Tab-separated table of C-alpha atoms and ligand atoms in Angstrom:
chain	number	residue	atom	x	y	z
A	12	UNK	CA	-12.015	13.258	-60.642
A	13	UNK	CA	-9.111	12.823	-63.026
A	14	UNK	CA	-9.966	9.220	-63.860
A	15	UNK	CA	-13.324	10.278	-65.281
A	16	UNK	CA	-11.770	12.932	-67.490
A	17	UNK	CA	-9.188	10.440	-68.733
A	18	UNK	CA	-11.777	7.754	-69.462
A	19	UNK	CA	-13.973	10.317	-71.219
A	20	UNK	CA	-11.051	11.666	-73.265
A	21	UNK	CA	-10.084	8.171	-74.439
A	22	UNK	CA	-13.706	7.261	-75.170
A	23	UNK	CA	-14.295	10.437	-77.182
A	24	UNK	CA	-11.114	9.891	-79.158
A	25	UNK	CA	-12.420	6.452	-80.071
A	26	UNK	CA	-15.824	7.889	-81.061
A	27	UNK	CA	-14.070	10.464	-83.231
A	28	UNK	CA	-12.009	7.787	-84.960
A	29	UNK	CA	-15.120	5.742	-85.709
A	30	UNK	CA	-16.885	8.832	-87.103
A	31	UNK	CA	-13.932	9.756	-89.344
A	32	UNK	CA	-13.531	6.262	-90.623
A	33	UNK	CA	-17.191	5.740	-91.407
A	34	UNK	CA	-16.965	7.165	-94.929
A	35	UNK	CA	-13.422	6.046	-95.381
A	36	UNK	CA	-11.679	3.162	-96.916
A	37	UNK	CA	-11.104	0.464	-94.372
A	38	UNK	CA	-12.539	-0.288	-90.957
A	39	UNK	CA	-11.788	1.915	-87.991
A	40	UNK	CA	-8.972	0.750	-85.743
A	41	UNK	CA	-9.964	-1.996	-83.364
A	42	UNK	CA	-9.057	-2.292	-79.722
A	43	UNK	CA	-5.502	-3.566	-80.279
A	44	UNK	CA	-4.617	-0.686	-82.591
A	45	UNK	CA	-6.264	1.822	-80.258
A	46	UNK	CA	-4.369	0.446	-77.268
A	47	UNK	CA	-1.136	1.009	-79.183
A	48	UNK	CA	-2.195	4.579	-79.958
A	49	UNK	CA	-3.048	5.087	-76.301
A	50	UNK	CA	0.526	4.165	-75.365
A	51	UNK	CA	1.751	6.821	-77.791
A	52	UNK	CA	-0.695	9.421	-76.511
A	53	UNK	CA	0.428	8.776	-72.940
A	54	UNK	CA	4.012	9.369	-74.018
A	55	UNK	CA	2.990	12.699	-75.533
A	56	UNK	CA	0.575	14.105	-72.964
A	57	UNK	CA	1.813	14.340	-69.409
A	58	UNK	CA	-1.670	14.820	-67.942
A	59	UNK	CA	-2.829	11.586	-69.563
A	60	UNK	CA	0.277	9.726	-68.453
A	61	UNK	CA	-0.318	10.912	-64.895
A	62	UNK	CA	-3.544	8.889	-64.915
A	63	UNK	CA	-4.064	5.183	-64.491
A	64	UNK	CA	-3.348	3.165	-67.611
A	65	UNK	CA	-5.864	0.470	-66.647
A	66	UNK	CA	-8.688	3.032	-66.400
A	67	UNK	CA	-7.825	4.365	-69.848
A	68	UNK	CA	-7.489	0.917	-71.427
A	69	UNK	CA	-10.795	-0.079	-69.901
A	70	UNK	CA	-12.489	2.902	-71.556
A	71	UNK	CA	-11.221	1.560	-74.879
A	72	UNK	CA	-12.509	-1.923	-74.097
A	73	UNK	CA	-15.890	-0.508	-73.081
A	74	UNK	CA	-15.960	1.357	-76.374
A	75	UNK	CA	-15.103	-1.802	-78.353
A	76	UNK	CA	-17.959	-3.545	-76.547
A	77	UNK	CA	-20.307	-0.663	-77.361
A	78	UNK	CA	-19.359	-0.878	-81.037
A	79	UNK	CA	-19.921	-4.637	-81.028
A	80	UNK	CA	-23.380	-3.996	-79.583
A	81	UNK	CA	-24.036	-1.430	-82.285
A	82	UNK	CA	-22.996	-3.778	-85.093
A	83	UNK	CA	-25.064	-6.595	-83.614
A	84	UNK	CA	-28.047	-4.274	-83.866
A	85	UNK	CA	-28.796	-4.401	-80.157
A	86	UNK	CA	-27.495	-0.978	-79.139
A	87	UNK	CA	-27.284	2.555	-80.451
A	88	UNK	CA	-24.042	3.839	-81.900
A	89	UNK	CA	-21.809	5.009	-79.046
A	90	UNK	CA	-21.789	8.795	-78.802
A	91	UNK	CA	-19.768	11.591	-77.239
A	92	UNK	CA	-19.453	11.774	-73.524
A	93	UNK	CA	-19.777	15.190	-71.994
A	94	UNK	CA	-18.139	16.602	-68.890
A	95	UNK	CA	-20.648	16.942	-66.081
A	96	UNK	CA	-23.079	14.533	-67.742
A	97	UNK	CA	-21.096	11.338	-68.234
A	98	UNK	CA	-18.790	11.014	-65.265
A	99	UNK	CA	-17.502	7.573	-64.551
A	100	UNK	CA	-14.825	4.987	-65.118
A	101	UNK	CA	-14.256	1.301	-64.767
A	102	UNK	CA	-11.400	-0.443	-63.035
A	103	UNK	CA	-10.506	-4.091	-63.573
A	104	UNK	CA	-7.935	-6.531	-62.231
A	105	UNK	CA	-8.944	-5.814	-58.649
A	106	UNK	CA	-6.770	-7.681	-56.125
A	107	UNK	CA	-8.338	-9.369	-53.100
A	108	UNK	CA	-6.903	-6.814	-50.630
A	109	UNK	CA	-8.127	-3.841	-52.607
A	110	UNK	CA	-11.559	-3.727	-51.002
A	111	UNK	CA	-11.788	-3.701	-47.237
A	112	UNK	CA	-14.512	-3.138	-44.746
A	113	UNK	CA	-13.818	-0.506	-42.143
A	114	UNK	CA	-17.074	-0.741	-40.216
A	115	UNK	CA	-20.533	-2.183	-40.505
A	116	UNK	CA	-21.606	0.559	-42.901
A	117	UNK	CA	-18.377	1.750	-44.444
A	118	UNK	CA	-15.725	0.208	-46.658
A	119	UNK	CA	-12.699	1.347	-48.632
A	120	UNK	CA	-11.568	0.607	-52.119
A	121	UNK	CA	-8.101	1.148	-53.576
A	122	UNK	CA	-8.273	3.426	-56.613
A	123	UNK	CA	-5.008	3.528	-58.605
A	124	UNK	CA	-3.223	6.901	-58.380
A	125	UNK	CA	-5.881	8.179	-56.001
A	126	UNK	CA	-5.440	5.919	-52.981
A	127	UNK	CA	-8.050	4.601	-50.596
A	128	UNK	CA	-11.555	5.894	-51.212
A	129	UNK	CA	-14.215	5.440	-48.578
A	130	UNK	CA	-17.763	4.479	-49.551
A	131	UNK	CA	-20.951	3.591	-47.744
A	132	UNK	CA	-22.148	0.007	-48.080
A	133	UNK	CA	-25.678	-0.352	-49.384
A	134	UNK	CA	-25.278	-4.108	-49.788
A	135	UNK	CA	-22.484	-6.552	-48.997
A	136	UNK	CA	-19.549	-6.631	-51.402
A	137	UNK	CA	-19.547	-10.111	-52.985
A	138	UNK	CA	-16.488	-12.338	-52.601
A	139	UNK	CA	-14.002	-12.510	-55.406
A	140	UNK	CA	-14.936	-9.287	-57.204
A	141	UNK	CA	-12.590	-8.449	-60.035
A	142	UNK	CA	-13.868	-5.121	-61.302
A	143	UNK	CA	-15.918	-2.098	-60.363
A	144	UNK	CA	-17.484	0.911	-62.021
A	145	UNK	CA	-17.620	4.358	-60.475
A	146	UNK	CA	-20.351	6.704	-61.706
A	147	UNK	CA	-21.943	9.995	-60.743
A	148	UNK	CA	-25.697	10.316	-60.997
A	149	UNK	CA	-27.700	13.330	-62.167
A	150	UNK	CA	-27.933	14.678	-58.633
A	151	UNK	CA	-24.152	14.609	-58.258
A	152	UNK	CA	-23.821	11.589	-55.975
A	153	UNK	CA	-21.012	9.136	-56.611
A	154	UNK	CA	-21.721	5.425	-56.786
A	155	UNK	CA	-19.508	2.388	-56.915
A	156	UNK	CA	-20.775	-0.914	-58.306
A	157	UNK	CA	-18.858	-4.156	-58.080
A	158	UNK	CA	-19.267	-6.595	-60.934
A	159	UNK	CA	-19.951	-10.099	-59.818
A	160	UNK	CA	-20.876	-13.025	-62.027
A	161	UNK	CA	-22.400	-15.927	-60.095
A	162	UNK	CA	-20.362	-19.096	-60.423
A	163	UNK	CA	-21.263	-22.354	-62.146
A	164	UNK	CA	-24.255	-24.406	-61.052
A	165	UNK	CA	-23.343	-28.036	-60.261
A	166	UNK	CA	-24.604	-30.607	-62.774
A	167	UNK	CA	-27.588	-32.539	-61.419
A	168	UNK	CA	-26.020	-35.836	-62.524
A	169	UNK	CA	-29.369	-37.184	-63.695
A	170	UNK	CA	-28.255	-37.809	-67.278
A	171	UNK	CA	-30.963	-35.588	-68.669
A	172	UNK	CA	-30.417	-33.561	-71.814
A	173	UNK	CA	-32.455	-30.543	-72.807
A	174	UNK	CA	-32.876	-28.992	-76.217
A	175	UNK	CA	-33.635	-25.288	-76.366
A	176	UNK	CA	-35.056	-23.726	-79.511
A	177	UNK	CA	-34.824	-19.961	-79.451
A	178	UNK	CA	-37.360	-18.177	-81.606
A	179	UNK	CA	-39.250	-14.998	-82.266
A	180	UNK	CA	-42.809	-16.008	-81.456
A	181	UNK	CA	-41.822	-18.373	-78.630
A	182	UNK	CA	-38.645	-17.047	-76.973
A	183	UNK	CA	-37.480	-20.499	-75.892
A	184	UNK	CA	-39.174	-23.814	-76.622
A	185	UNK	CA	-37.833	-26.713	-74.548
A	186	UNK	CA	-37.670	-30.365	-75.539
A	187	UNK	CA	-39.807	-31.009	-72.457
A	188	UNK	CA	-42.651	-29.226	-74.233
A	189	UNK	CA	-42.419	-26.045	-72.202
A	190	UNK	CA	-42.848	-22.789	-74.095
A	191	UNK	CA	-41.071	-19.855	-72.477
A	192	UNK	CA	-41.662	-16.183	-73.264
A	193	UNK	CA	-39.196	-13.465	-72.406
A	194	UNK	CA	-41.043	-10.632	-70.662
A	195	UNK	CA	-41.646	-7.440	-72.600
A	196	UNK	CA	-43.319	-4.178	-71.761
A	197	UNK	CA	-46.892	-4.452	-70.541
A	198	UNK	CA	-49.582	-3.120	-72.863
A	199	UNK	CA	-49.821	0.060	-70.791
A	200	UNK	CA	-46.049	0.523	-70.780
A	201	UNK	CA	-45.859	-0.031	-74.535
A	202	UNK	CA	-48.567	2.601	-75.059
A	203	UNK	CA	-46.654	5.032	-72.887
A	204	UNK	CA	-43.437	4.221	-74.750
A	205	UNK	CA	-44.999	5.069	-78.117
A	206	UNK	CA	-46.516	8.234	-76.686
A	207	UNK	CA	-43.138	9.341	-75.320
A	208	UNK	CA	-41.462	8.593	-78.636
A	209	UNK	CA	-43.945	10.838	-80.430
A	210	UNK	CA	-43.356	13.541	-77.814
A	211	UNK	CA	-39.627	13.242	-78.309
A	212	UNK	CA	-39.982	13.688	-82.067
A	213	UNK	CA	-41.897	16.915	-81.480
A	214	UNK	CA	-39.684	18.320	-78.715
A	215	UNK	CA	-37.157	20.979	-79.685
A	216	UNK	CA	-33.517	19.915	-79.605
A	217	UNK	CA	-31.745	20.940	-76.438
A	218	UNK	CA	-35.003	21.851	-74.703
A	219	UNK	CA	-35.702	20.941	-71.125
A	220	UNK	CA	-38.865	19.108	-72.175
A	221	UNK	CA	-36.852	16.928	-74.529
A	222	UNK	CA	-34.456	15.986	-71.731
A	223	UNK	CA	-37.369	15.048	-69.478
A	224	UNK	CA	-38.952	12.882	-72.189
A	225	UNK	CA	-35.612	11.204	-72.795
A	226	UNK	CA	-35.223	10.435	-69.102
A	227	UNK	CA	-38.698	8.901	-69.004
A	228	UNK	CA	-37.910	6.753	-72.062
A	229	UNK	CA	-34.642	5.617	-70.514
A	230	UNK	CA	-36.410	4.648	-67.314
A	231	UNK	CA	-38.813	2.451	-69.310
A	232	UNK	CA	-35.915	0.904	-71.254
A	233	UNK	CA	-34.040	0.209	-68.031
A	234	UNK	CA	-37.123	-1.431	-66.543
A	235	UNK	CA	-37.449	-3.688	-69.585
A	236	UNK	CA	-33.748	-4.551	-69.492
A	237	UNK	CA	-33.922	-5.475	-65.806
A	238	UNK	CA	-36.987	-7.623	-66.387
A	239	UNK	CA	-35.320	-9.480	-69.266
A	240	UNK	CA	-32.056	-9.943	-67.379
A	241	UNK	CA	-33.977	-11.380	-64.472
A	242	UNK	CA	-35.791	-13.803	-66.795
A	243	UNK	CA	-32.502	-14.858	-68.402
A	244	UNK	CA	-30.907	-15.480	-64.982
A	245	UNK	CA	-33.844	-17.567	-63.778
A	246	UNK	CA	-34.157	-19.532	-67.021
A	247	UNK	CA	-30.448	-20.336	-67.280
A	248	UNK	CA	-30.217	-21.349	-63.622
A	249	UNK	CA	-33.196	-23.687	-64.033
A	250	UNK	CA	-31.648	-25.268	-67.137
A	251	UNK	CA	-28.177	-25.630	-65.608
A	252	UNK	CA	-29.600	-27.147	-62.414
A	253	UNK	CA	-32.106	-29.437	-64.129
A	254	UNK	CA	-30.106	-30.968	-66.969
A	255	UNK	CA	-26.640	-32.439	-67.408
A	256	UNK	CA	-26.477	-31.410	-71.053
A	257	UNK	CA	-28.126	-28.407	-72.667
A	258	UNK	CA	-28.323	-28.156	-76.452
A	259	UNK	CA	-28.641	-24.841	-78.248
A	260	UNK	CA	-28.616	-23.928	-81.891
A	261	UNK	CA	-25.411	-22.273	-82.979
A	262	UNK	CA	-26.900	-18.933	-83.939
A	263	UNK	CA	-23.687	-17.800	-85.573
A	264	UNK	CA	-24.618	-20.149	-88.395
A	265	UNK	CA	-28.275	-19.324	-88.357
A	266	UNK	CA	-29.191	-16.210	-90.256
A	267	UNK	CA	-31.496	-14.135	-88.139
A	268	UNK	CA	-32.323	-11.939	-91.093
A	269	UNK	CA	-34.148	-14.753	-92.871
A	270	UNK	CA	-37.877	-14.900	-92.327
A	271	UNK	CA	-38.655	-15.848	-88.768
A	272	UNK	CA	-37.899	-19.537	-88.194
A	273	UNK	CA	-37.495	-20.225	-91.923
A	274	UNK	CA	-41.049	-21.317	-92.443
A	275	UNK	CA	-42.344	-20.895	-95.965
A	276	UNK	CA	-45.874	-20.625	-94.710
A	277	UNK	CA	-47.091	-17.105	-95.147
A	278	UNK	CA	-46.880	-15.399	-91.758
A	279	UNK	CA	-49.664	-12.930	-91.106
A	280	UNK	CA	-48.819	-9.281	-91.543
A	281	UNK	CA	-49.062	-8.636	-87.834
A	282	UNK	CA	-46.727	-11.529	-87.127
A	283	UNK	CA	-44.123	-10.241	-89.577
A	284	UNK	CA	-44.251	-6.728	-88.184
A	285	UNK	CA	-44.057	-7.975	-84.634
A	286	UNK	CA	-41.190	-10.282	-85.507
A	287	UNK	CA	-39.287	-7.425	-87.115
A	288	UNK	CA	-39.885	-5.235	-84.127
A	289	UNK	CA	-38.808	-7.872	-81.673
A	290	UNK	CA	-35.897	-9.356	-83.547
A	291	UNK	CA	-33.273	-6.816	-82.584
A	292	UNK	CA	-34.273	-6.916	-78.929
A	293	UNK	CA	-34.518	-10.678	-78.913
A	294	UNK	CA	-31.166	-11.134	-80.624
A	295	UNK	CA	-29.467	-9.665	-77.588
A	296	UNK	CA	-31.576	-11.817	-75.281
A	297	UNK	CA	-30.602	-14.970	-77.157
A	298	UNK	CA	-26.937	-14.028	-76.982
A	299	UNK	CA	-27.194	-13.402	-73.256
A	300	UNK	CA	-29.042	-16.673	-72.714
A	301	UNK	CA	-26.202	-18.606	-74.351
A	302	UNK	CA	-23.502	-16.616	-72.569
A	303	UNK	CA	-25.007	-16.993	-69.110
A	304	UNK	CA	-25.731	-20.667	-69.742
A	305	UNK	CA	-22.086	-21.238	-70.606
A	306	UNK	CA	-21.091	-19.485	-67.370
A	307	UNK	CA	-23.456	-21.582	-65.289
A	308	UNK	CA	-22.963	-24.936	-67.036
A	309	UNK	CA	-19.379	-24.838	-68.333
A	310	UNK	CA	-18.629	-27.790	-70.619
A	311	UNK	CA	-22.270	-28.881	-70.536
A	312	UNK	CA	-23.636	-26.605	-73.257
A	313	UNK	CA	-23.612	-28.150	-76.729
A	314	UNK	CA	-24.095	-25.929	-79.750
A	315	UNK	CA	-25.563	-27.781	-82.698
A	316	UNK	CA	-25.858	-27.021	-86.388
A	317	UNK	CA	-29.290	-25.438	-86.895
A	318	UNK	CA	-29.509	-26.493	-90.553
A	319	UNK	CA	-32.504	-28.811	-90.384
A	320	UNK	CA	-33.794	-28.546	-86.826
A	321	UNK	CA	-37.081	-27.063	-87.993
A	322	UNK	CA	-37.606	-29.488	-90.891
A	323	UNK	CA	-36.688	-32.796	-89.297
A	324	UNK	CA	-39.309	-34.930	-87.562
A	325	UNK	CA	-38.113	-35.581	-84.027
A	326	UNK	CA	-40.155	-38.793	-83.864
A	327	UNK	CA	-38.980	-40.638	-86.984
A	328	UNK	CA	-35.986	-38.583	-88.107
A	329	UNK	CA	-37.313	-37.920	-91.595
A	330	UNK	CA	-36.495	-34.551	-93.061
A	331	UNK	CA	-39.572	-32.967	-94.547
A	332	UNK	CA	-39.500	-29.347	-95.660
A	333	UNK	CA	-43.261	-29.329	-96.125
A	334	UNK	CA	-44.127	-30.671	-92.694
A	335	UNK	CA	-44.503	-27.169	-91.343
A	336	UNK	CA	-48.251	-26.731	-91.608
A	337	UNK	CA	-48.035	-23.273	-90.105
A	338	UNK	CA	-45.801	-21.206	-87.883
A	339	UNK	CA	-46.778	-23.280	-84.871
A	340	UNK	CA	-47.603	-26.794	-86.123
A	341	UNK	CA	-45.288	-29.533	-87.346
A	342	UNK	CA	-47.100	-32.436	-88.999
A	343	UNK	CA	-44.877	-35.252	-90.244
A	344	UNK	CA	-46.212	-36.856	-93.416
A	345	UNK	CA	-44.200	-40.050	-92.866
A	346	UNK	CA	-45.097	-41.113	-89.336
A	347	UNK	CA	-48.054	-38.796	-88.777
A	348	UNK	CA	-46.397	-37.252	-85.718
A	349	UNK	CA	-47.966	-33.891	-85.008
A	350	UNK	CA	-46.854	-31.327	-82.483
A	351	UNK	CA	-45.734	-27.822	-81.744
A	352	UNK	CA	-43.163	-26.876	-84.379
A	353	UNK	CA	-40.792	-25.218	-81.906
A	354	UNK	CA	-40.946	-28.147	-79.498
A	355	UNK	CA	-40.210	-30.484	-82.415
A	356	UNK	CA	-37.150	-28.344	-83.189
A	357	UNK	CA	-36.125	-28.381	-79.520
A	358	UNK	CA	-36.328	-32.201	-79.513
A	359	UNK	CA	-34.093	-32.364	-82.586
A	360	UNK	CA	-31.616	-30.090	-80.819
A	361	UNK	CA	-31.845	-32.326	-77.754
A	362	UNK	CA	-31.087	-35.454	-79.795
A	363	UNK	CA	-28.158	-33.793	-81.562
A	364	UNK	CA	-26.779	-32.455	-78.285
A	365	UNK	CA	-27.006	-35.936	-76.739
A	366	UNK	CA	-25.144	-37.458	-79.657
A	367	UNK	CA	-22.459	-34.773	-79.435
A	368	UNK	CA	-22.179	-35.128	-75.672
A	369	UNK	CA	-21.832	-38.902	-75.894
A	370	UNK	CA	-19.021	-38.423	-78.383
A	371	UNK	CA	-17.301	-35.983	-76.069
A	372	UNK	CA	-17.879	-38.115	-72.970
A	373	UNK	CA	-20.047	-35.554	-71.191
A	374	UNK	CA	-22.339	-37.539	-68.883
A	375	UNK	CA	-25.470	-38.016	-70.988
A	376	UNK	CA	-27.490	-41.165	-70.669
A	377	UNK	CA	-30.927	-42.354	-71.587
A	378	UNK	CA	-33.517	-39.655	-71.065
A	379	UNK	CA	-35.903	-38.590	-68.348
A	380	UNK	CA	-36.790	-42.026	-66.971
A	381	UNK	CA	-33.452	-42.597	-65.203
A	382	UNK	CA	-33.909	-39.706	-62.850
A	383	UNK	CA	-31.964	-41.442	-60.048
A	384	UNK	CA	-28.909	-39.273	-59.307
A	385	UNK	CA	-25.697	-41.067	-60.195
A	386	UNK	CA	-22.198	-39.827	-60.784
A	387	UNK	CA	-20.716	-42.793	-62.616
A	388	UNK	CA	-19.194	-42.374	-66.034
A	389	UNK	CA	-21.595	-43.252	-68.848
A	390	UNK	CA	-21.353	-46.840	-70.010
A	391	UNK	CA	-19.376	-46.808	-73.252
A	392	UNK	CA	-21.679	-49.270	-75.006
A	393	UNK	CA	-24.864	-47.529	-74.099
A	394	UNK	CA	-25.650	-44.664	-76.391
A	395	UNK	CA	-28.833	-42.715	-75.929
A	396	UNK	CA	-31.615	-43.752	-78.249
A	397	UNK	CA	-31.466	-42.038	-81.572
A	398	UNK	CA	-27.880	-40.921	-81.145
A	399	UNK	CA	-25.558	-41.546	-84.046
A	400	UNK	CA	-28.139	-43.308	-86.179
A	401	UNK	CA	-30.387	-40.437	-86.931
A	402	UNK	CA	-28.628	-39.267	-90.051
A	403	UNK	CA	-28.464	-35.714	-88.759
A	404	UNK	CA	-25.195	-33.839	-89.088
A	405	UNK	CA	-23.352	-33.956	-85.772
A	406	UNK	CA	-20.611	-31.455	-85.064
B	525	ZN	ZN1	-42.108	-38.440	-88.544
């Protein structure tokens, strides 16, 4: 299919540019510059111009996304796409009439410059799809996948605010005291993963054995990705449906390269190694958690300054850098409050988010006790306890 060749050509050009620029002076051209170059290339090459411009632009956008993933440390550097191996393209800006059902099992999709293409339905096409990806699998079958992001979850209207502390040892600690762990590989899967990695290192380049080992590794990675995605979907839906306001640390400010959670207490060697191993994977999970939460609870997610969330006592508001007894325990030396360090941080985030939300007139009232659903505007004179008087920086 021409679209695949075009998308691959554009992608490979972008890979080549990145490779050339790596040793060079400035950064490689970004998407905007590449889009301009694409316009020029289309003027020059008739076969490229004969293709769909949206397919080609999308390949550039996909590449920009892949590079962003690489720089964030969550993905490998994007590599060459080969004919026969990487066949596929993505189409965006789908109009409502561009997908139609022809029978119970068959439907058609409008592909620019190709016309109507028939495909078999394996599941219903969701309403309001805007984009799709066409791919060919290893056995030569073509697949079409429609992208669909579930819409926002209505606010419960209960005035509750949640603070979420994302961390390495505990994936997400909630101000309610819940400690959530993002699923990983099982012990058996992890063993198999390491075994396969060793096999891969020994396998000759280009050998059939190497390809088989790679496939097995990719299957394990895909399984892990699916499991994590599923966890993120469930967790964000529960938060969006259970709380009017959800506070998160603004991780753009927080340096993830600092020692895990900024505790000065000596973490055990195993902990440090594990944290290092998990950090890159978790970083992507944290990003996705925030992104999906913002989709599901638009205008209800408050990002707070993470400066002192781990040092401040959530009970008395005193900042105490030495209150961290260990990785897991926060013991305030002023009010003798003791608790899980991550939950303490989550409660600080909750209090800051409440204060922010009250300032921005997002419905946020006094905590969990007023669980009666109500949709009135918050009373202007009634600020949640602790808000505005805590001495914590509010942004
Ligand atoms: Zn205290």
